[in-house]
GROMACS .gro file of C-alpha atoms in nm:
model
  103
    1PHE     CA    1   1.409  -0.383   1.060
    2LYS     CA    2   1.225  -0.009   0.942
    3SER     CA    3   1.421   0.102   1.264
    4ASN     CA    4   1.706   0.109   1.111
    5TYR     CA    5   1.543   0.174   0.720
    6THR     CA    6   1.280   0.297   0.627
    7SER     CA    7   0.882   0.305   0.619
    8ASN     CA    8   0.869   0.519   0.328
    9LEU     CA    9   0.524   0.313   0.088
   10LEU     CA   10   0.725   0.426  -0.202
   11VAL     CA   11   1.037   0.277  -0.131
   12LEU     CA   12   0.937  -0.012   0.021
   13CYS     CA   13   0.714  -0.010  -0.290
   14LYS     CA   14   1.049   0.039  -0.533
   15LEU     CA   15   1.292  -0.115  -0.323
   16CYS     CA   16   1.089  -0.429  -0.241
   17GLY     CA   17   1.003  -0.517  -0.662
   18LYS     CA   18   1.367  -0.534  -0.751
   19VAL     CA   19   1.376  -0.817  -0.425
   20SER     CA   20   1.304  -1.221  -0.580
   21PRO     CA   21   1.204  -1.340  -0.370
   22ARG     CA   22   0.965  -1.079  -0.248
   23PRO     CA   23   1.015  -1.009   0.087
   24PRO     CA   24   0.674  -1.053   0.378
   25GLY     CA   25   0.423  -0.869   0.478
   26SER     CA   26   0.629  -0.791   0.781
   27ILE     CA   27   0.894  -0.578   0.508
   28CYS     CA   28   0.743  -0.484   0.243
   29PRO     CA   29   0.408  -0.349   0.181
   30PRO     CA   30   0.169  -0.592  -0.029
   31GLN     CA   31   0.181  -0.543  -0.386
   32PRO     CA   32  -0.187  -0.482  -0.439
   33LEU     CA   33  -0.100  -0.107  -0.176
   34CYS     CA   34   0.198  -0.020  -0.440
   35ASP     CA   35   0.034  -0.093  -0.796
   36CYS     CA   36  -0.232   0.103  -0.644
   37ARG     CA   37   0.106   0.357  -0.577
   38ALA     CA   38   0.249   0.273  -0.897
   39ASN     CA   39  -0.069   0.464  -0.972
   40ILE     CA   40  -0.102   0.744  -0.830
   41VAL     CA   41   0.212   0.847  -0.942
   42GLU     CA   42   0.054   0.806  -1.295
   43ILE     CA   43  -0.116   1.038  -1.292
   44PHE     CA   44   0.107   1.293  -1.298
   45GLN     CA   45   0.232   1.174  -1.611
   46THR     CA   46  -0.081   1.296  -1.776
   47LEU     CA   47  -0.120   1.597  -1.938
   48VAL     CA   48  -0.440   1.700  -1.751
   49TYR     CA   49  -0.252   1.696  -1.436
   50MET     CA   50   0.059   1.915  -1.580
   51ASN     CA   51  -0.150   2.178  -1.737
   52CYS     CA   52  -0.448   2.202  -1.526
   53GLU     CA   53  -0.423   2.563  -1.454
   54PRO     CA   54  -0.383   2.733  -1.158
   55GLU     CA   55  -0.731   2.814  -1.117
   56SER     CA   56  -0.853   2.504  -1.214
   57ALA     CA   57  -0.607   2.274  -1.002
   58TYR     CA   58  -0.767   2.478  -0.700
   59HIS     CA   59  -1.089   2.428  -0.734
   60ASP     CA   60  -1.091   2.088  -0.806
   61LYS     CA   61  -1.100   1.810  -0.617
   62TRP     CA   62  -0.862   1.556  -0.743
   63HIS     CA   63  -0.605   1.745  -0.903
   64VAL     CA   64  -0.617   1.901  -0.482
   65TRP     CA   65  -0.599   1.473  -0.363
   66THR     CA   66  -0.327   1.389  -0.610
   67THR     CA   67  -0.140   1.678  -0.557
   68SER     CA   68  -0.131   1.674  -0.203
   69TYR     CA   69   0.005   1.265  -0.227
   70LEU     CA   70   0.359   1.482  -0.287
   71GLU     CA   71   0.406   1.641   0.059
   72CYS     CA   72   0.543   1.327   0.130
   73TRP     CA   73   0.870   1.396  -0.036
   74ILE     CA   74   0.813   1.769  -0.035
   75LYS     CA   75   0.747   1.733   0.414
   76ASN     CA   76   1.054   1.434   0.406
   77PRO     CA   77   1.283   1.490   0.160
   78GLU     CA   78   1.558   1.288   0.359
   79HIS     CA   79   1.341   0.931   0.262
   80ALA     CA   80   1.419   1.001  -0.138
   81THR     CA   81   1.818   0.967  -0.065
   82TRP     CA   82   1.761   0.561  -0.045
   83LEU     CA   83   1.656   0.595  -0.373
   84THR     CA   84   1.884   0.901  -0.540
   85ASP     CA   85   2.166   0.766  -0.264
   86PRO     CA   86   2.403   0.448  -0.430
   87GLN     CA   87   2.551   0.314  -0.114
   88LYS     CA   88   2.252   0.345   0.087
   89GLU     CA   89   1.988   0.205  -0.172
   90ARG     CA   90   2.240  -0.098  -0.173
   91ARG     CA   91   2.223  -0.077   0.142
   92LEU     CA   92   1.820  -0.144   0.173
   93LEU     CA   93   1.843  -0.323  -0.107
   94ASP     CA   94   2.112  -0.655   0.054
   95ARG     CA   95   1.954  -0.626   0.354
   96LEU     CA   96   1.532  -0.720   0.265
   97GLN     CA   97   1.766  -0.994  -0.006
   98ASN     CA   98   1.908  -1.086   0.324
   99TYR     CA   99   1.607  -1.134   0.473
  100SER     CA  100   1.359  -1.275   0.144
  101ILE     CA  101   1.636  -1.604   0.166
  102SER     CA  102   1.615  -1.606   0.569
  103SER     CA  103   1.294  -1.623   0.545
   0.00000   0.00000   0.00000
């Protein structure tokens, strides 16, 4: 399944959350893992993160750790197309829904 689509955690968490019933763990990441990922992403929206001065951010272990999370998108931007290309997103959503129904 994943070799023809994606194994990207962010993509699968977002799209598996749109499918009901949720496909099994062999296809979709466990919900607690997706919840954790969503909480990490929320950090980027905070004023503390956005307004952190570069000199402070460089020495703050949590700022460095959180920013390193972005590496997944920066290093492999093609994964984002599963969320930005409506045709690819629909194809993956349809596959997830069909897998969910047939399981």
